[in-house]
GROMACS .gro file of N, CA and C in nm:
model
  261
    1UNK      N    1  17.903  -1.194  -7.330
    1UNK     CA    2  17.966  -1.068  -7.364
    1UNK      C    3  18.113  -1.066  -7.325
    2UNK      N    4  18.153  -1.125  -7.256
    2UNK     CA    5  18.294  -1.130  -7.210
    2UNK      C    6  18.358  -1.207  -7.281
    3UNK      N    7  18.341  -1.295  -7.350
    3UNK     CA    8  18.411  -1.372  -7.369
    3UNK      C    9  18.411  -1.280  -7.542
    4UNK      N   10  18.370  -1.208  -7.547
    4UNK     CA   11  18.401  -1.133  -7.713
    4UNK      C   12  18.437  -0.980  -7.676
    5UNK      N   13  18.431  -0.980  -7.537
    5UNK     CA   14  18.508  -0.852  -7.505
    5UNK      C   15  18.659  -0.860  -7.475
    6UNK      N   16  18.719  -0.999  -7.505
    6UNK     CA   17  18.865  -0.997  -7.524
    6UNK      C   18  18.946  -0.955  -7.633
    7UNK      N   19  19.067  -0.986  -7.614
    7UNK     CA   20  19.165  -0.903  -7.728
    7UNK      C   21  19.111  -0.941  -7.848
    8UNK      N   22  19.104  -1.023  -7.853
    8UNK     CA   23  19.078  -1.172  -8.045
    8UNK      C   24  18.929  -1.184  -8.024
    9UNK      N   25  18.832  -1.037  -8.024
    9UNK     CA   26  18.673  -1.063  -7.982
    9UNK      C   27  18.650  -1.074  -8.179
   10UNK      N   28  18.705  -1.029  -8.231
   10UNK     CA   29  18.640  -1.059  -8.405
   10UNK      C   30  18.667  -1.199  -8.385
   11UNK      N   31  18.775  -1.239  -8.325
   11UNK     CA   32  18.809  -1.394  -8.386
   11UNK      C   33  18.727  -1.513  -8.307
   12UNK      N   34  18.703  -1.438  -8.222
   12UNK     CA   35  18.609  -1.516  -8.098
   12UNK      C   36  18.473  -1.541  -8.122
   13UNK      N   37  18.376  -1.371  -8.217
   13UNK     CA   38  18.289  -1.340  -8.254
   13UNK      C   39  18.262  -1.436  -8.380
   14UNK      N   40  18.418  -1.476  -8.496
   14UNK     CA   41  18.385  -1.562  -8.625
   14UNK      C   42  18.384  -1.707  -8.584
   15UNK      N   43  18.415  -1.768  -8.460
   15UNK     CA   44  18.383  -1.878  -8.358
   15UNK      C   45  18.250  -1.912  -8.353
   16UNK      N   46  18.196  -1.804  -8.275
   16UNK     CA   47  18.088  -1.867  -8.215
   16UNK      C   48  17.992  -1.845  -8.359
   17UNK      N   49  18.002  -1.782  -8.409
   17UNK     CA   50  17.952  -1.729  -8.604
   17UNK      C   51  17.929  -1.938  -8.629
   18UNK      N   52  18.030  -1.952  -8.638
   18UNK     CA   53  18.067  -2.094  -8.716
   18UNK      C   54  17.972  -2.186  -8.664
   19UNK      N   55  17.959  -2.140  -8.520
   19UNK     CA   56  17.879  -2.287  -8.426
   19UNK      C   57  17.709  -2.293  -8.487
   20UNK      N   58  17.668  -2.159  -8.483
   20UNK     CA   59  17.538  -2.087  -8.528
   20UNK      C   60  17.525  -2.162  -8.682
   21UNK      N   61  17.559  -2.088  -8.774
   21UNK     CA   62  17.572  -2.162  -8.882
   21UNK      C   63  17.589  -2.269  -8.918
   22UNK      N   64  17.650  -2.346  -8.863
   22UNK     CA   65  17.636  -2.517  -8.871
   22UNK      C   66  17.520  -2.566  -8.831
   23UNK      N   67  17.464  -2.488  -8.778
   23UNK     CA   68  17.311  -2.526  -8.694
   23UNK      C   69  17.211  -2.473  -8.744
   24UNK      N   70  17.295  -2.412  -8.848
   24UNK     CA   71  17.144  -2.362  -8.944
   24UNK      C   72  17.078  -2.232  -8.891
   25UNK      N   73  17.167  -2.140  -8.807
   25UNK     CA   74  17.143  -2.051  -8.749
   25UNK      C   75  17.205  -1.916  -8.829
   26UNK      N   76  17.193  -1.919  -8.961
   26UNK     CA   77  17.284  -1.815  -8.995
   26UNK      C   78  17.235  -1.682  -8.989
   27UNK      N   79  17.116  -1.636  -8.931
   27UNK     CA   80  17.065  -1.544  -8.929
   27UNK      C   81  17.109  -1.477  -8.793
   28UNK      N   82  17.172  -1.578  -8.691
   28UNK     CA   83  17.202  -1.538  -8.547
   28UNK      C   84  17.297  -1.535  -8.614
   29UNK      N   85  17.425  -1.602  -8.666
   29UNK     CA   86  17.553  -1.557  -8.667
   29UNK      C   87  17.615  -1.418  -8.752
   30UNK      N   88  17.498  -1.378  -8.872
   30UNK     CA   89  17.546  -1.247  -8.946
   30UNK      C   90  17.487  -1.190  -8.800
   31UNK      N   91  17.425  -1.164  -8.710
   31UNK     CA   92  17.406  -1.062  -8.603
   31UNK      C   93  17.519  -1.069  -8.493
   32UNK      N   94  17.576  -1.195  -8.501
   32UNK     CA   95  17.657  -1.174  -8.379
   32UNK      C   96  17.816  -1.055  -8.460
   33UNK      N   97  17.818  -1.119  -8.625
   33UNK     CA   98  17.926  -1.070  -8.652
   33UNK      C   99  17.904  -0.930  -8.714
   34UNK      N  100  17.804  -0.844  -8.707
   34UNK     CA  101  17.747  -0.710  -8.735
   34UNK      C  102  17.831  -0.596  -8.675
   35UNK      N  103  17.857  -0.612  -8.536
   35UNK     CA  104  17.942  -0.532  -8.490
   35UNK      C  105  18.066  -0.519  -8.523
   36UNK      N  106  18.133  -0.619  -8.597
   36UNK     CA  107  18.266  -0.609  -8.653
   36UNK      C  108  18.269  -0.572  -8.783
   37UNK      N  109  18.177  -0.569  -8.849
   37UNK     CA  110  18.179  -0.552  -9.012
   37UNK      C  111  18.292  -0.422  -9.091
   38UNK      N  112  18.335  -0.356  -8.946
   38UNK     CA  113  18.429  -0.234  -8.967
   38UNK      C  114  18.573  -0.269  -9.001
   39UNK      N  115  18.558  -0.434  -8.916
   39UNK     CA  116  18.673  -0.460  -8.861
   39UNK      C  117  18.720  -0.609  -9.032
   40UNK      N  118  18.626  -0.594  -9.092
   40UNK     CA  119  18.561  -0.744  -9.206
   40UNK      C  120  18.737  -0.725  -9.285
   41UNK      N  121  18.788  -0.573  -9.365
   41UNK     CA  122  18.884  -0.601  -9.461
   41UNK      C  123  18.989  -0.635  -9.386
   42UNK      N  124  19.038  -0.624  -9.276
   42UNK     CA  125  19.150  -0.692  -9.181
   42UNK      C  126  19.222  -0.799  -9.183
   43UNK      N  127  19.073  -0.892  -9.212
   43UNK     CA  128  19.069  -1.019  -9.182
   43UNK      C  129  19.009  -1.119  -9.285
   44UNK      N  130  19.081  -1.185  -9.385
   44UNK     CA  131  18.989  -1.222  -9.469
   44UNK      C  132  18.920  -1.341  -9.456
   45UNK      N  133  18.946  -1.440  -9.387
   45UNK     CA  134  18.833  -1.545  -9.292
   45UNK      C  135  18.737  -1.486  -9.262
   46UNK      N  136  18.769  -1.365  -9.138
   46UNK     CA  137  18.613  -1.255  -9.122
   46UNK      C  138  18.525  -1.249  -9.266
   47UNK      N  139  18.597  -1.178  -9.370
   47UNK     CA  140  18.517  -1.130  -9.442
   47UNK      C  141  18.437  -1.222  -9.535
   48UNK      N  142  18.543  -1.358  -9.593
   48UNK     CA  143  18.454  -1.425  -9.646
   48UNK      C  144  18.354  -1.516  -9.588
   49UNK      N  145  18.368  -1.564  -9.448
   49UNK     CA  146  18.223  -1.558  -9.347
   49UNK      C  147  18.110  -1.500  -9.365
   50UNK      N  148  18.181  -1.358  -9.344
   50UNK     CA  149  18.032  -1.257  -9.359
   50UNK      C  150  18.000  -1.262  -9.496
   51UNK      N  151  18.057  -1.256  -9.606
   51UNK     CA  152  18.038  -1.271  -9.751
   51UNK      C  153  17.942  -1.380  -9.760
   52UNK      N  154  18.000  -1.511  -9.721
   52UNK     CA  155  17.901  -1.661  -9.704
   52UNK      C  156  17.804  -1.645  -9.666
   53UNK      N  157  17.749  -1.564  -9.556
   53UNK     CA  158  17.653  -1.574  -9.452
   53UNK      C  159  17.550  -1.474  -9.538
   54UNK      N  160  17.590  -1.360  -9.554
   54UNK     CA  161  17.533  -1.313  -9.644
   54UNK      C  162  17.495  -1.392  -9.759
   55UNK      N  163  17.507  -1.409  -9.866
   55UNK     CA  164  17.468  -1.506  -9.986
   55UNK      C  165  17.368  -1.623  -9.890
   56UNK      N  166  17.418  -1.705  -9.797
   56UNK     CA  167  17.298  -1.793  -9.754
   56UNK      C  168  17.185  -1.750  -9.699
   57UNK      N  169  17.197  -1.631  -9.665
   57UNK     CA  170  17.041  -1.582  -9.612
   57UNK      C  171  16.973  -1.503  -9.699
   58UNK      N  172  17.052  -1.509  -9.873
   58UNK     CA  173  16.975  -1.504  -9.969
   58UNK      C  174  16.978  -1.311  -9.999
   59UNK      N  175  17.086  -1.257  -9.921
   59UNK     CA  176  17.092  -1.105  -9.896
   59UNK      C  177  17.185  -1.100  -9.982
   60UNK      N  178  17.213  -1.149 -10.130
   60UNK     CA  179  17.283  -1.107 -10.251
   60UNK      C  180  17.351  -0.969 -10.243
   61UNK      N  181  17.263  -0.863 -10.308
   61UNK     CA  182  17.322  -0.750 -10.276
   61UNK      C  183  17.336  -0.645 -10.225
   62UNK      N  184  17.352  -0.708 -10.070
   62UNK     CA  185  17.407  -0.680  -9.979
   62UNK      C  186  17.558  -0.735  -9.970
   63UNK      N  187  17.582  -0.848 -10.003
   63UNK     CA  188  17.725  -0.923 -10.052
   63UNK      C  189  17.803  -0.858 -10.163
   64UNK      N  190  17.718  -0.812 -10.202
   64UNK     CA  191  17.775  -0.747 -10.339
   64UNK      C  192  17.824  -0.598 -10.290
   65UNK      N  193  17.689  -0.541 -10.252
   65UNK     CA  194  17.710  -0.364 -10.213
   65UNK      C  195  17.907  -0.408 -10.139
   66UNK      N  196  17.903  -0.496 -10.048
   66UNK     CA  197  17.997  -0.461  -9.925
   66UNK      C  198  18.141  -0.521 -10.003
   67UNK      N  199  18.105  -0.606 -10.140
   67UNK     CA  200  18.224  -0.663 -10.197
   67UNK      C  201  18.278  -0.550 -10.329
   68UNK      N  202  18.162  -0.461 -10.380
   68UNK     CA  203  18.219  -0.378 -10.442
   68UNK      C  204  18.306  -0.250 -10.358
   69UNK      N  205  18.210  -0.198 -10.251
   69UNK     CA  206  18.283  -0.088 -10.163
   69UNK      C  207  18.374  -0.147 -10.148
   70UNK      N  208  18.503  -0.262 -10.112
   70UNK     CA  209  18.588  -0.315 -10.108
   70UNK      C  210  18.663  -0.252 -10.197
   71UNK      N  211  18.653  -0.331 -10.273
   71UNK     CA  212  18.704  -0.318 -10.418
   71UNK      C  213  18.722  -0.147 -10.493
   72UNK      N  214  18.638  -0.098 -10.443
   72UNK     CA  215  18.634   0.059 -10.474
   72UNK      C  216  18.740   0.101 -10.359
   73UNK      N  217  18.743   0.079 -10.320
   73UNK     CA  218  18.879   0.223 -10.215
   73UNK      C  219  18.988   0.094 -10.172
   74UNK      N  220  19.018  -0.002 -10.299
   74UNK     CA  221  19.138  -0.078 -10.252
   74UNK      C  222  19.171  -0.136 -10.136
   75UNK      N  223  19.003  -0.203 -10.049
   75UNK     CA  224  19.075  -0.242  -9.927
   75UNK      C  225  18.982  -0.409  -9.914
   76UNK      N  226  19.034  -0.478 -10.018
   76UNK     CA  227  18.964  -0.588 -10.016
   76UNK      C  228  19.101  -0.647  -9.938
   77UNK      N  229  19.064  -0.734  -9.848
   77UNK     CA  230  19.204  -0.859  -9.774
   77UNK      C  231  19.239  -0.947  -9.872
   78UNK      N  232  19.406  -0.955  -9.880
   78UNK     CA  233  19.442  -0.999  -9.887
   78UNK      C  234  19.399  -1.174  -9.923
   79UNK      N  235  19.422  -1.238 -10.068
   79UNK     CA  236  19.390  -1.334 -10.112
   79UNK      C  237  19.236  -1.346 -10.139
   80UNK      N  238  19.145  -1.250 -10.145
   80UNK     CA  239  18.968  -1.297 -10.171
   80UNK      C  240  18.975  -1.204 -10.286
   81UNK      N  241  19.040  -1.178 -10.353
   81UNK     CA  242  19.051  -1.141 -10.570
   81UNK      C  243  18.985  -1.308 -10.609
   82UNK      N  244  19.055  -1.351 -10.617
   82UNK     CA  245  18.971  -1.513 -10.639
   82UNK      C  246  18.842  -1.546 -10.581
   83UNK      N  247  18.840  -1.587 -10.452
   83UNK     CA  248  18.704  -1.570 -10.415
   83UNK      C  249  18.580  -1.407 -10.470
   84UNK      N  250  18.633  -1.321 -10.486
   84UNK     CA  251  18.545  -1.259 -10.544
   84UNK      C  252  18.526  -1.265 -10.715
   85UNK      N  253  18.621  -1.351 -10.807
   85UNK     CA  254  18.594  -1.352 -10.909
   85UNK      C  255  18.533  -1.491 -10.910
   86UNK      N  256  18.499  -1.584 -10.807
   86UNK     CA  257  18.401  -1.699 -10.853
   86UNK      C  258  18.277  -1.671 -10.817
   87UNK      N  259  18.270  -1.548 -10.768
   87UNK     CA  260  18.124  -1.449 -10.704
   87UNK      C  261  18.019  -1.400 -10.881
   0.00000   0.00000   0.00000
Protein backbone atom coordinates (compact mmCIF):
# COMPACT_ATOMS: atom_id res chain seq x y z
CA UNK A 1 0.00 0.00 0.00
CA UNK A 2 2.71 2.46 0.37
CA UNK A 3 4.43 2.14 -2.22
CA UNK A 4 1.05 3.29 -4.43
CA UNK A 5 0.32 5.72 -1.80
CA UNK A 6 3.05 7.96 -3.36
CA UNK A 7 2.88 10.97 -5.59
CA UNK A 8 3.14 8.76 -9.21
CA UNK A 9 0.65 5.93 -7.26
CA UNK A 10 -1.38 5.61 -10.98
CA UNK A 11 2.06 5.25 -12.42
CA UNK A 12 3.29 2.95 -9.78
CA UNK A 13 -0.25 1.17 -9.78
CA UNK A 14 0.29 0.75 -14.15
CA UNK A 15 3.85 -0.93 -12.88
CA UNK A 16 2.99 -3.35 -10.84
CA UNK A 17 -0.41 -3.80 -13.52
CA UNK A 18 2.44 -4.80 -16.12
CA UNK A 19 4.27 -7.38 -13.76
CA UNK A 20 0.68 -9.21 -13.13
CA UNK A 21 -0.13 -9.36 -16.67
CA UNK A 22 2.94 -10.72 -18.01
CA UNK A 23 2.23 -13.50 -15.66
CA UNK A 24 -0.91 -14.06 -16.91
CA UNK A 25 -2.44 -12.38 -14.03
CA UNK A 26 -4.64 -9.96 -15.74
CA UNK A 27 -7.47 -10.35 -13.63
CA UNK A 28 -5.20 -9.11 -10.49
CA UNK A 29 -3.90 -6.26 -12.49
CA UNK A 30 -7.52 -4.70 -13.88
CA UNK A 31 -8.10 -4.85 -9.78
CA UNK A 32 -5.07 -3.30 -8.77
CA UNK A 33 -5.78 -0.50 -11.51
CA UNK A 34 -9.74 -0.10 -10.52
CA UNK A 35 -9.11 2.52 -8.14
CA UNK A 36 -7.68 4.83 -10.67
CA UNK A 37 -10.10 4.36 -13.49
CA UNK A 38 -11.14 8.18 -12.54
CA UNK A 39 -7.78 9.04 -12.99
CA UNK A 40 -7.65 6.53 -16.86
CA UNK A 41 -8.31 9.99 -19.41
CA UNK A 42 -5.13 11.79 -17.86
CA UNK A 43 -3.02 9.35 -18.86
CA UNK A 44 -3.10 7.56 -21.99
CA UNK A 45 -0.60 4.54 -21.19
CA UNK A 46 -3.13 4.25 -18.07
CA UNK A 47 -5.94 4.07 -20.27
CA UNK A 48 -4.87 1.93 -23.02
CA UNK A 49 -3.65 -0.70 -20.25
CA UNK A 50 -6.92 -0.70 -18.80
CA UNK A 51 -8.49 -0.77 -22.40
CA UNK A 52 -5.96 -4.01 -23.06
CA UNK A 53 -6.71 -5.61 -19.87
CA UNK A 54 -10.11 -5.26 -20.37
CA UNK A 55 -10.43 -6.87 -23.99
CA UNK A 56 -8.04 -9.82 -22.52
CA UNK A 57 -10.26 -10.84 -19.86
CA UNK A 58 -12.73 -11.03 -22.63
CA UNK A 59 -14.90 -7.90 -20.82
CA UNK A 60 -15.51 -6.34 -24.48
CA UNK A 61 -18.17 -4.10 -23.51
CA UNK A 62 -17.00 -2.98 -20.79
CA UNK A 63 -13.95 -1.60 -23.09
CA UNK A 64 -16.30 -0.26 -25.16
CA UNK A 65 -18.99 1.25 -22.48
CA UNK A 66 -15.63 3.19 -20.94
CA UNK A 67 -14.18 3.99 -24.67
CA UNK A 68 -17.45 5.44 -25.84
CA UNK A 69 -18.15 7.57 -22.42
CA UNK A 70 -14.72 8.94 -23.49
CA UNK A 71 -15.49 9.87 -26.57
CA UNK A 72 -18.95 11.28 -25.55
CA UNK A 73 -17.90 14.26 -23.22
CA UNK A 74 -14.53 14.84 -25.26
CA UNK A 75 -12.17 13.47 -22.78
CA UNK A 76 -10.44 10.67 -24.56
CA UNK A 77 -6.17 11.28 -23.94
CA UNK A 78 -4.46 12.52 -26.04
CA UNK A 79 -3.13 10.26 -29.16
CA UNK A 80 -5.68 6.89 -28.52
CA UNK A 81 -8.21 8.38 -31.75
CA UNK A 82 -6.05 5.70 -33.53
CA UNK A 83 -5.91 3.16 -31.07
CA UNK A 84 -9.61 3.48 -30.72
CA UNK A 85 -10.25 3.34 -34.47
CA UNK A 86 -8.28 -0.13 -34.75
CA UNK A 87 -10.86 -1.12 -31.84
Amino acid sequence: DAYLDEKDSAYNAASLATLFSTHGRNDMALALLAPYEEKLTADATLYAQYITLLMAEKREEQAYDLLRASLKVDMLPPGMAEEVMDM
